[in-house]
Coordinates of C-alpha atoms in Angstrom, one line a residue:
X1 CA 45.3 6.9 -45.2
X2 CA 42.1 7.4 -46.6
X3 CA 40.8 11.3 -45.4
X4 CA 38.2 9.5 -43.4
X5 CA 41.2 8.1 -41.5
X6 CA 43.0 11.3 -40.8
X7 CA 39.9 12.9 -39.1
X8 CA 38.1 12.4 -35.7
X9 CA 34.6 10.9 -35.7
X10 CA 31.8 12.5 -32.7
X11 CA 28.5 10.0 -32.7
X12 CA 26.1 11.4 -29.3
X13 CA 22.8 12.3 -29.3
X14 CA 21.7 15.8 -29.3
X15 CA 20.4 18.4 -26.7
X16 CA 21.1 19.5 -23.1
X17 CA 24.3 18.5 -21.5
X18 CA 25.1 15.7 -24.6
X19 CA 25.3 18.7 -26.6
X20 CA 27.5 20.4 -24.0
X21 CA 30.4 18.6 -23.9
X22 CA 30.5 17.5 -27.7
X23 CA 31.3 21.2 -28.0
X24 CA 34.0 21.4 -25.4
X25 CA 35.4 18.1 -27.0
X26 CA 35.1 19.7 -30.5
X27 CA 36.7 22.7 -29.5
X28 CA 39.6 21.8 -27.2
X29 CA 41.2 18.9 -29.9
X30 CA 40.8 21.3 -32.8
X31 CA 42.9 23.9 -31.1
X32 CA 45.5 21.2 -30.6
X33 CA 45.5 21.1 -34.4
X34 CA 42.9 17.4 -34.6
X35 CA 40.4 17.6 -37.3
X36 CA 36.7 17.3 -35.7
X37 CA 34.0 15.6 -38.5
X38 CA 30.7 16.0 -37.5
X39 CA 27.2 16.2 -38.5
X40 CA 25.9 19.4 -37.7
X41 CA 28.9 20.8 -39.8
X42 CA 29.8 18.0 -42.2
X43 CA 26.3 16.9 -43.3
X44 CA 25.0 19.4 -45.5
X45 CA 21.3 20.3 -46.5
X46 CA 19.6 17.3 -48.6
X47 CA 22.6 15.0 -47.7
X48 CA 22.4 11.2 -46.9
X49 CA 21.9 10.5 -43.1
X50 CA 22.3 6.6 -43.8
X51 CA 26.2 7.2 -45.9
X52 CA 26.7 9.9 -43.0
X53 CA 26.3 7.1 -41.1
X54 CA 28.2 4.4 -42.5
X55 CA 30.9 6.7 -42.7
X56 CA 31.1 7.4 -39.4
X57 CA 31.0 3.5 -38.7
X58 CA 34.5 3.3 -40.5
X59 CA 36.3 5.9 -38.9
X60 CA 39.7 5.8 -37.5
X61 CA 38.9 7.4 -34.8
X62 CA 35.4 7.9 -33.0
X63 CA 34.6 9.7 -29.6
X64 CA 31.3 8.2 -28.9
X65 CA 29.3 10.3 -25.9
X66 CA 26.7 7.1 -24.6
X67 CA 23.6 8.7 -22.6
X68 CA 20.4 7.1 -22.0
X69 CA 18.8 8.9 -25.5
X70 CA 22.1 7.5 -27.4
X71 CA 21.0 3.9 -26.7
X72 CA 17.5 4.5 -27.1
X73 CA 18.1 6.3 -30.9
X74 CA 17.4 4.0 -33.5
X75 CA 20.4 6.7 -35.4
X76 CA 23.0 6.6 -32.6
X77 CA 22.8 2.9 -31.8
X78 CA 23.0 2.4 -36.0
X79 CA 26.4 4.2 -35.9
X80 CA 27.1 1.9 -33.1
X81 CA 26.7 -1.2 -34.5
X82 CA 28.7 0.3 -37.9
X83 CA 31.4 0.9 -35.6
X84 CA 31.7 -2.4 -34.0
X85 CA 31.1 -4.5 -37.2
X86 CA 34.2 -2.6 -38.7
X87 CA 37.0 -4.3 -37.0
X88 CA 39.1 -3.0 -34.0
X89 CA 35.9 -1.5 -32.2
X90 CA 38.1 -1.5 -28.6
X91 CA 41.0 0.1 -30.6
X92 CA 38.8 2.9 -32.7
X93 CA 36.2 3.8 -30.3
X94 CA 36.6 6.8 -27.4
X95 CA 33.8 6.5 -25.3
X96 CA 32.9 9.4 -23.0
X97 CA 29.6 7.4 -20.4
X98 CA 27.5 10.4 -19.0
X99 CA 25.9 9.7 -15.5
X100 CA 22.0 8.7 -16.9
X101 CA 23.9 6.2 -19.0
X102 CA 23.5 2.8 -17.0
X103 CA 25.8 0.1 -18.4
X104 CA 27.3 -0.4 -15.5
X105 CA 24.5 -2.4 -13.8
X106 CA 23.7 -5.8 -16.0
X107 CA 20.1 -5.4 -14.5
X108 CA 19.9 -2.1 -16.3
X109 CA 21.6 -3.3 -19.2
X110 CA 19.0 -5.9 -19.2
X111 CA 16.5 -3.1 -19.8
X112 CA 18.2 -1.7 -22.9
X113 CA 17.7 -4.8 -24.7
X114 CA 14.3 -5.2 -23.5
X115 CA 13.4 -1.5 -25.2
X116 CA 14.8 -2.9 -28.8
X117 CA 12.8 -5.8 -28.1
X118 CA 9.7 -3.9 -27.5
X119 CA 10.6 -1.8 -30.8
X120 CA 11.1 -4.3 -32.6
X121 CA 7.6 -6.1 -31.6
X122 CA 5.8 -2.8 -32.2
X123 CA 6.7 -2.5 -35.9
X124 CA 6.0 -6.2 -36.5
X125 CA 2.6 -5.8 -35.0
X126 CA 2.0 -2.5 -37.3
X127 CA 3.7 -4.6 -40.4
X128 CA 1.1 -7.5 -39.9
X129 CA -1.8 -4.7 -40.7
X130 CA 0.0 -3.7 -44.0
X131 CA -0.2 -5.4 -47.7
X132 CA 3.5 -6.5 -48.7
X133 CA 3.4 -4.2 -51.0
X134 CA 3.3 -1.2 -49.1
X135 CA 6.5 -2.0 -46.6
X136 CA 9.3 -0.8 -48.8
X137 CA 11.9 0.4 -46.7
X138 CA 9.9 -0.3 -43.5
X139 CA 11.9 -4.0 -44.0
X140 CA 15.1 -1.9 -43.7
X141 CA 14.2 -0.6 -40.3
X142 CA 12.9 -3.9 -38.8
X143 CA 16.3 -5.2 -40.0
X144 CA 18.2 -2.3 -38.4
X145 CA 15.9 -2.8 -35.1
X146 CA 17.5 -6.8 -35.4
X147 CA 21.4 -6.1 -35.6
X148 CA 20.7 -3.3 -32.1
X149 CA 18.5 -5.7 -30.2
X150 CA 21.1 -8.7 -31.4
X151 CA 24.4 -6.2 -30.9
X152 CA 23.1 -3.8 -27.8
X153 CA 24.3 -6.6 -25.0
X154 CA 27.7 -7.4 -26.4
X155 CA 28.7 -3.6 -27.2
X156 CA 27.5 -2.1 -24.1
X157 CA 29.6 -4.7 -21.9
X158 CA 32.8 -4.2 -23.9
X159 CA 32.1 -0.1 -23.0
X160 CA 31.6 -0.9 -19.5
X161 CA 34.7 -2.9 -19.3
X162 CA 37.0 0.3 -20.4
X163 CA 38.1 2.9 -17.6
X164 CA 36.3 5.9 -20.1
X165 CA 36.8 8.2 -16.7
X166 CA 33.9 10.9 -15.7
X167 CA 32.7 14.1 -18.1
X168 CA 34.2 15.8 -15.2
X169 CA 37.9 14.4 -15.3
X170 CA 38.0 14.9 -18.8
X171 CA 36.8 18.7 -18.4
X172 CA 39.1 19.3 -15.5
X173 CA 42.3 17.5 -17.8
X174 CA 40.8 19.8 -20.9
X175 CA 40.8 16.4 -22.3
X176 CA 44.2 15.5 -22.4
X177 CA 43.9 12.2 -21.9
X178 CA 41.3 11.6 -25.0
X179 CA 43.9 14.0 -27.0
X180 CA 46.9 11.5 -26.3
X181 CA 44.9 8.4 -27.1
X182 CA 43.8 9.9 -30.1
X183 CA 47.5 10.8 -31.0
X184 CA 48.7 8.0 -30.1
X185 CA 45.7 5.6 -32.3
X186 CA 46.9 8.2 -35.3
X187 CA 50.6 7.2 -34.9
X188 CA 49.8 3.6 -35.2
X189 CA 47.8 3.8 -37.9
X190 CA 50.4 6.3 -40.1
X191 CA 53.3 3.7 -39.4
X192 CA 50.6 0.4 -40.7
X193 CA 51.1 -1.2 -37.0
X194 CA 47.7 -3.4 -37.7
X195 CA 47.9 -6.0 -40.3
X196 CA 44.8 -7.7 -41.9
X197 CA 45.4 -10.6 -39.1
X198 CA 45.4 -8.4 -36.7
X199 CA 42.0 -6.6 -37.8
X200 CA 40.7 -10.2 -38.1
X201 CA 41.7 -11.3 -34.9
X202 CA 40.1 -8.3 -33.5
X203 CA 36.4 -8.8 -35.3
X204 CA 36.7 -12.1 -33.5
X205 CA 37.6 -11.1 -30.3
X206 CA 34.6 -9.1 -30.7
X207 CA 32.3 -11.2 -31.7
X208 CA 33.4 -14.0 -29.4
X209 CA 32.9 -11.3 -25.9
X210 CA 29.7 -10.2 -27.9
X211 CA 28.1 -14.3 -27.5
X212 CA 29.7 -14.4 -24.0
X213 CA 28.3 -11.2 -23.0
X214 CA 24.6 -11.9 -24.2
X215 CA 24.2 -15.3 -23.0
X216 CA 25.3 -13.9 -19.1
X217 CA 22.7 -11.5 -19.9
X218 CA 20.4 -14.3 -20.4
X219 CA 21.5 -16.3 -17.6
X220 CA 20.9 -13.1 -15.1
X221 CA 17.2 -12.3 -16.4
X222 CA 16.4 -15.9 -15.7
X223 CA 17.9 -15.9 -12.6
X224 CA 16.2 -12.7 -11.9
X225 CA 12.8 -14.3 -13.1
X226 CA 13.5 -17.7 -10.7
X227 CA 14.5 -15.0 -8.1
X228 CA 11.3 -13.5 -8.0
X229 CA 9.2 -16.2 -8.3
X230 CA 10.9 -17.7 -5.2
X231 CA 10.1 -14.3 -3.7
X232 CA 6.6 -14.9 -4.8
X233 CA 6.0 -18.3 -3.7
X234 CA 7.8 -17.5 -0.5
X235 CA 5.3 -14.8 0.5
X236 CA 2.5 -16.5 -0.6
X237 CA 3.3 -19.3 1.8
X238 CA 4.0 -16.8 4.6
X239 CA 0.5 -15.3 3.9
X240 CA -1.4 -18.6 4.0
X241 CA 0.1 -19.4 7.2
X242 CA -0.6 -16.4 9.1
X243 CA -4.1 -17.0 8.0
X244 CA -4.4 -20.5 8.9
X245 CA -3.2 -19.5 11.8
X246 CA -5.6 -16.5 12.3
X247 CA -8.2 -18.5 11.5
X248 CA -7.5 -21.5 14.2
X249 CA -7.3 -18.8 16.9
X250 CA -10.6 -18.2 15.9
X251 CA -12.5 -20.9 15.9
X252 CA -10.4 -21.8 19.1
X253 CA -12.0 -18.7 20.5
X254 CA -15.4 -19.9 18.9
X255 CA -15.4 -23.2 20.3
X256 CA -13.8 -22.8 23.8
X257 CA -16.4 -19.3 24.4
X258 CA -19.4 -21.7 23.4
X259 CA -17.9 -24.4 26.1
X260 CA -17.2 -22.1 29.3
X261 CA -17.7 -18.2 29.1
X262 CA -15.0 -16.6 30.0
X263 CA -16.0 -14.9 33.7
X264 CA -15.4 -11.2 34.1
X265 CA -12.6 -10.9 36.4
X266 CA -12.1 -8.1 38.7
X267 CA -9.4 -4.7 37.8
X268 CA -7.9 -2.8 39.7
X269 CA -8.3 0.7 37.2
X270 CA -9.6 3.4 39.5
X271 CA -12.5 5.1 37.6
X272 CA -11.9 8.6 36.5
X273 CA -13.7 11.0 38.6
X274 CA -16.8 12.7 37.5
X275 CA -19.0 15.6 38.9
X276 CA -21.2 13.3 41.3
X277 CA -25.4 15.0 41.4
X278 CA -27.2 16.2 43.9
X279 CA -27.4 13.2 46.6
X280 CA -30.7 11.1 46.4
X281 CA -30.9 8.0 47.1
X282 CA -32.7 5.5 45.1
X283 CA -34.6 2.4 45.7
X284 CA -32.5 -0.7 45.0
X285 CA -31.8 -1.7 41.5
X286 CA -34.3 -4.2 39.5
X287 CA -31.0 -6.0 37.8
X288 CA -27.8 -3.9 37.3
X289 CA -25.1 -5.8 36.3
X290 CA -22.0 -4.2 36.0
X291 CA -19.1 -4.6 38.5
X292 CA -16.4 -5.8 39.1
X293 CA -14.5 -9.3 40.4
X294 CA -18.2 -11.5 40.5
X295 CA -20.7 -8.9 38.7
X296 CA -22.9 -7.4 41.9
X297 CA -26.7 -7.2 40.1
X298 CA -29.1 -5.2 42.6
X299 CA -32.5 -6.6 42.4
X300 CA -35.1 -4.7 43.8
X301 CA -38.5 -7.4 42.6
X302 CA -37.0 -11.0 43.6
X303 CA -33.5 -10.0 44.6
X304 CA -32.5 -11.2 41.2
X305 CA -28.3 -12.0 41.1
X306 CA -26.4 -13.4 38.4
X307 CA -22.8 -13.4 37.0
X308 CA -22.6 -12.0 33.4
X309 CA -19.5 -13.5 32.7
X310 CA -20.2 -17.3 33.8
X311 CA -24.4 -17.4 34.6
X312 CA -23.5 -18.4 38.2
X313 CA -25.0 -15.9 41.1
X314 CA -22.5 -14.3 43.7
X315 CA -24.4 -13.1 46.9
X316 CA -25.2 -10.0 47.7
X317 CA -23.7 -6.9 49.4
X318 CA -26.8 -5.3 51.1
X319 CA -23.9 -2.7 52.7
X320 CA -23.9 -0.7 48.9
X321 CA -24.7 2.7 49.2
X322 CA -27.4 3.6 46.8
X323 CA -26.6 6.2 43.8
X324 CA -28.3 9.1 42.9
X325 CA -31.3 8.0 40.2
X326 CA -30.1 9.2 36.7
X327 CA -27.2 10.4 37.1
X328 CA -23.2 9.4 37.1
X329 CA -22.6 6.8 39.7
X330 CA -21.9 8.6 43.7
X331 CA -19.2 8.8 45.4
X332 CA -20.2 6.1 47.8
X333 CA -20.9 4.2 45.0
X334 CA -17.7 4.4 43.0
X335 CA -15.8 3.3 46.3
X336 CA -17.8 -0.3 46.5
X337 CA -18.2 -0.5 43.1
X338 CA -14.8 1.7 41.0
X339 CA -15.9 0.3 37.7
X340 CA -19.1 1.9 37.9
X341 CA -19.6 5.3 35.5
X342 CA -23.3 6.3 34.9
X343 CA -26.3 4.6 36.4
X344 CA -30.2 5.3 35.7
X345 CA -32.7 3.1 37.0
X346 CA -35.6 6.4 36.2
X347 CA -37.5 6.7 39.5
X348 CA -37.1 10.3 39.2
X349 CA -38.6 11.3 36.2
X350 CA -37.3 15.2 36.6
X351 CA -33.7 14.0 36.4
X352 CA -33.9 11.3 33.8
X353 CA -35.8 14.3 31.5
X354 CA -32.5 16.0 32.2
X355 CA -30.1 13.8 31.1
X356 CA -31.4 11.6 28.6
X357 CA -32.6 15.2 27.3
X358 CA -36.0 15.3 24.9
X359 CA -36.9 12.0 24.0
X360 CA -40.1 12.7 22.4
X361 CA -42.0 10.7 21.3
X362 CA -40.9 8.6 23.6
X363 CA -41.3 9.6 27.3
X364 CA -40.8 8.6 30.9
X365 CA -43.5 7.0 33.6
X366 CA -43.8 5.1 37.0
X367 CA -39.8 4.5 36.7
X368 CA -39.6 3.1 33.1
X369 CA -38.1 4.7 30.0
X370 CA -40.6 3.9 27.1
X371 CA -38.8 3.8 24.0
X372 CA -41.2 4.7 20.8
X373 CA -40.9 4.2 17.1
X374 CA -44.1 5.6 15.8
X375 CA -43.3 4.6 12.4
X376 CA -41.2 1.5 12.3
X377 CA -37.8 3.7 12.2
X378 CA -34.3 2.6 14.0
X379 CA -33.8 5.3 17.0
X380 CA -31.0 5.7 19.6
X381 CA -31.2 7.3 22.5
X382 CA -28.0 8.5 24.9
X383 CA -27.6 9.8 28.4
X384 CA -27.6 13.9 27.4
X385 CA -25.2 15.2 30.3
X386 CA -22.4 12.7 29.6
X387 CA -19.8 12.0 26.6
X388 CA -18.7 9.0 27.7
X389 CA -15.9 8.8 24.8
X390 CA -13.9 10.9 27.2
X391 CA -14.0 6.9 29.3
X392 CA -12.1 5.6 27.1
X393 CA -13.3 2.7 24.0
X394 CA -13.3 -0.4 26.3
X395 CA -16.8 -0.1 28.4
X396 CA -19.7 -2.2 29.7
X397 CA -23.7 -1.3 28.7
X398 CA -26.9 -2.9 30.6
X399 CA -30.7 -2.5 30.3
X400 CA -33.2 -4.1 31.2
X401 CA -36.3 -4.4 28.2
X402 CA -39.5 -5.9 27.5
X403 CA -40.4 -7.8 24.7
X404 CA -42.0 -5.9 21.4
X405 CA -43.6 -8.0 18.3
X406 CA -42.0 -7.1 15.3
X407 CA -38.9 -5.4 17.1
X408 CA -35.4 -4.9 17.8
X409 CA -33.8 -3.5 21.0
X410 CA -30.4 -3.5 22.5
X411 CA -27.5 -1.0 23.6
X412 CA -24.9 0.1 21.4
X413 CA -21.1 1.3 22.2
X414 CA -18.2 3.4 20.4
X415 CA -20.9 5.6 18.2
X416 CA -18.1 7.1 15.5
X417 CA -20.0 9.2 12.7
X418 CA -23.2 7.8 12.5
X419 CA -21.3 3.9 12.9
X420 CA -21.4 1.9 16.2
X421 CA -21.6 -1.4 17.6
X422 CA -25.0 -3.1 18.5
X423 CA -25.7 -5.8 21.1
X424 CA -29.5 -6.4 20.2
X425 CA -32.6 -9.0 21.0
X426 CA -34.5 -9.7 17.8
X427 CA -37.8 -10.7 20.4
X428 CA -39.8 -12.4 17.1
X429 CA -36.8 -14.8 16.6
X430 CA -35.7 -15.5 20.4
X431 CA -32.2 -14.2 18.5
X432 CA -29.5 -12.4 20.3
X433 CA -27.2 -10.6 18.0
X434 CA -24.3 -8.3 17.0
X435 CA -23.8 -5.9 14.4
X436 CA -21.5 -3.4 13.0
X437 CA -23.6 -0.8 11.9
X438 CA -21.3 1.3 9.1
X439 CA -23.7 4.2 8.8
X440 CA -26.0 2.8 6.5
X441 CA -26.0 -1.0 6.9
X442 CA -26.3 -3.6 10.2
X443 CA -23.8 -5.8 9.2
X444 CA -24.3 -9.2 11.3
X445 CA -20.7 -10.2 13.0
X446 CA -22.9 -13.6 15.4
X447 CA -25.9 -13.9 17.2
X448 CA -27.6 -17.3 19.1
X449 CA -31.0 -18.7 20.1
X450 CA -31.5 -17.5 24.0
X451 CA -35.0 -17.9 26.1
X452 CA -36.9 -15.1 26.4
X453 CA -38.8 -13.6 29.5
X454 CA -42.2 -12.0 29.1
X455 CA -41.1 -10.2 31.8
X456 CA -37.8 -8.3 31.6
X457 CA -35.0 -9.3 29.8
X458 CA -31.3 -7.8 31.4
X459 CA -28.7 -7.2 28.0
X460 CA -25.4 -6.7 29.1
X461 CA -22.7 -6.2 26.4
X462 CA -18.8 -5.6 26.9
X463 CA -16.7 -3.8 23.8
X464 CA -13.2 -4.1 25.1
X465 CA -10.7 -3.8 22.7
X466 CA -11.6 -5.7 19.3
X467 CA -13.7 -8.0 21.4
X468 CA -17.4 -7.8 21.8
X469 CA -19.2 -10.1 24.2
X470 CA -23.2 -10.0 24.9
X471 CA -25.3 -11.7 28.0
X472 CA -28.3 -12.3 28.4
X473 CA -30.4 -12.8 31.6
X474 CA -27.3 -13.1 33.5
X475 CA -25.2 -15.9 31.4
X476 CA -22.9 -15.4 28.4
X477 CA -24.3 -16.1 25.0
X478 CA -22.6 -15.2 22.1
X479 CA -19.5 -13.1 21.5
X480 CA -17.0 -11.4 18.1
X481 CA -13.9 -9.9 17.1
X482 CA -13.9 -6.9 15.3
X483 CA -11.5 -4.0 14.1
X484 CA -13.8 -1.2 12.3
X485 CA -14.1 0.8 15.5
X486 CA -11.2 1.1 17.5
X487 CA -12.0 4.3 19.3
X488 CA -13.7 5.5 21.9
X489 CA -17.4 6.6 21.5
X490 CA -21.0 7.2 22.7
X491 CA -23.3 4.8 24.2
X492 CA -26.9 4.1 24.5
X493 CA -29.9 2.0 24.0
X494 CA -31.4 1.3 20.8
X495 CA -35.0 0.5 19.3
X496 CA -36.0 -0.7 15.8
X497 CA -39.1 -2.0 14.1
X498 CA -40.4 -3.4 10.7
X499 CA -43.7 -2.9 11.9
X500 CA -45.3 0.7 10.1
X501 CA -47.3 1.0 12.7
X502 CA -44.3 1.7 14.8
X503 CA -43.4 0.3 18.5
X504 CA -42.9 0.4 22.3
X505 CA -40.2 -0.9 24.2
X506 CA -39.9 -0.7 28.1
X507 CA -36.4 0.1 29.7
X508 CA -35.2 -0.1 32.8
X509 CA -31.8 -0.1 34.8
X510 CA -29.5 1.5 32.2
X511 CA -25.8 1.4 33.4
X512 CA -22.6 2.1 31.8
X513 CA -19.1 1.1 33.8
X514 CA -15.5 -0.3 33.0
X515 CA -15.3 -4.0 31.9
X516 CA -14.8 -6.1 34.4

């Protein structure tokens, strides 16, 4: 035999626990007397990597320690290759597979091929920029970077296919069982067991799995690639639908609330209990309409009734105790009426002060809150004694307001950090509308023509849920879905104005209570 053929071969990559076990493997078979070649020993200062290489491709026997960095070095996988394309690669190679090695799974083995691929396309794109001239050698690698990527596929699914047992089995045996195939390979070779037909036969073999081996590869990445774009098409379809279908229920909504408003029907929720004020009565209301069942509006000018929910008047229940003025609804009050919270209608001046706190500029007089803009600004204003987030996020706003040129007024609900929802009359446009206001833009979710009174005007809007309904003068007008606010929150009334010169609006009748 030649002296390469009387020595074992160790191809790994170096560092951490590669390096680890190459030393327990070097030092437990040369203590049973096997000869251990390699390079940190055998290849000495100024000596050819390349030849080192080569020669390690023809050994008799090589105990090859696959990692993830082994099949990544353009070196390692070189020895590789030299090892396979020098007949009986099964018969001559020891493989020892560490865990971070993954030729196990074809999908990983996939990604092996698809790092050569890369390296390869990387040194043809930096070729391209280079005369012909100037790529001596460079040619060499590109045509190293070939046989991997061509070889990686075939070699790795031969190794795979052997029982190589764990790092761990081998260090509990003290690597008895790769110190009796060595042996045992050495035997055969001393007594000339392989014959040139047999090497032969053996390259073939090799290169016949090798062919077999990359085009399954093949077939898996493209049924991986048909798999996903099924997968793809699939959920693409699944999305479309849900918003067809998202987008019917809308317009269904649309359609059938421009047809026939949805009437407010009665509940049965028992309002929590508040601190009830000092007993006063009041006169009767000019227009509240909040209740429940058919909405009970208490008119105290022309006994004005109407329904919110369907525009159609219920009569009247004359028994209704009156509530304090400007305070949370009575006692009395909350028992004929239980979705009623808060109720101001301002005939006392002294306790409207109190709990809508200072309003200046604007100010309070003959039973009227008179909003003011002086200077064209949006301002909100909110009962002072009362944080009605503790109510919960579904609740029903009214006011009464007279018209203002160049202005905006409403009630808002659910104010989050400077955002809330407003129900609002543009009175230049006969428009009534509803926004999202995100803290720094009124973002228009609908509005609809309505007729105006030069008198007063009764807004009554309902957030319940991620639905937001407004009426107007007793009939439903316009309503919207929307998610941004979800949670509970303030509520008030509201004024704006484009005019400089700024503006007065006249409230009356404020009420806050449970949706019907």
């Amino acid at each position: 035999m030649a002296d390469y053929e009387q020595a074992v071969f160790i191809s790994y990559a170096w560092g951490a626990e590669r390096e680890d076990i190459v030393n327990q493997i070097d030092e437990s078979l040369q203590k049973r007397g096997i000869k251990i070649i390699r390079d940190k020993r055998a290849l000495g200062y100024k000596g050819s990597i390349k030849e080192f290489m080569e020669r390690i491709g023809q050994g008799h026997c090589v105990i090859v320690v696959i990692s993830d960095k082994y099949l990544r070095s353009p070196n390692c996988m070189f020895e590789l290759v030299e090892i396979a394309d020098n007949k009986q690669f099964h018969d001559r190679v020891y493989p020892i597979v560490l865990s971070d090695a993954n030729i196990y799974d074809p999908l990983k083995r996939i990604e092996y091929v698809k790092h050569w691929e890369a390296k390869r396309a990387e040194l043809a794109k930096a070729m391209k920029k280079l005369d012909p001239a100037n790529l001596q050698g460079i040619r060499d690698d590109m045509d190293q970077y070939d046989r991997i990527r061509d070889k990686i596929s075939g070699i790795t699914s031969i190794l795979k296919d052997m029982n190589t047992l764990t790092p761990e089995m081998h260090r509990d045996s003290e690597f008895k069982d790769l110190y009796d195939a060595i042996v045992n390979r050495m035997k055969k070779g001393q007594t000339g067991t392989f014959s040139t037909a047999d090497m032969l036969a053996q390259k073939q073999e090799f290169e016949r799995l090798a062919a077999q081996n990359k085009a399954k590869v093949e077939a898996d990445q493209l049924a991986v690639q048909k798999a996903e774009e099924e997968r793809v098409a699939l959920a693409k379809a699944e999305a479309d639908r849900k918003a067809k279908e998202e987008s019917d229920r809308l317009a269904a909504q649309k359609a059938q609330a421009k047809a026939k408003p949805v009437e407010p029907k009665p509940i049965n929720t028992k309002a929590e209990e508040v601190s009830a004020a000092p007993a006063k009565k009041k006169p009767a209301y000019k227009g509240i309409a909040i209740g429940i069942g058919a909405v009970v509006i208490l008119c105290i000018v022309v006994g004005l009734i109407s329904s919110l929910g369907g525009g159609t008047s219920p009569s009247v229940d004359n028994s209704v105790t009156q509530a304090p003025a400007a305070t949370e609804a009575s006692p009395a009050e909350s028992a004929s009426n239980p979705s009623l919270i808060f109720v101001d209608d301002f005939t006392d001046s002294n306790v409207s002060y109190s709990n809508w706190g200072d309003v200046s500029p604007s100010y309070f007089e003959n039973g009227k809150l008179y909003l003011v803009t002086p200077d064209g600004s949006n301002l909100r204003y909110s009962p002072a004694t009362i944080d009605f987030s503790q109510f919960g996020p579904d609740l029903a706003v009214q006011a009464s307001l007279t018209p203002a040129s160049i202005t905006g007024s409403g009630v808002f609900c659910r104010l989050q950090d400077g955002a809330f929802y407003l129900f609002a009359m543009d009175f230049d446009n006969a428009l009534a509308q509803i926004f999202y206001y995100d803290g720094s833009t009124f973002n228009l979710l609908a509005e609809q023509s309505v007729a105006l009174s030069s008198d007063y005007n009764y807004i009554y809007a309902v957030c319940q849920g991620n639905s937001l309904s407004l009426y107007w003068n007793g009939g439903f007008v316009v309503g919207a879905t929307h998610d941004a606010l979800p949670g509970p929150g303030q509520v008030g009334v509201f004024i704006g104005s484009s005019n400089p010169s700024g503006a007065t609006v006249e409230v009356d009748d404020f009420a806050v209570a449970y949706p019907p």
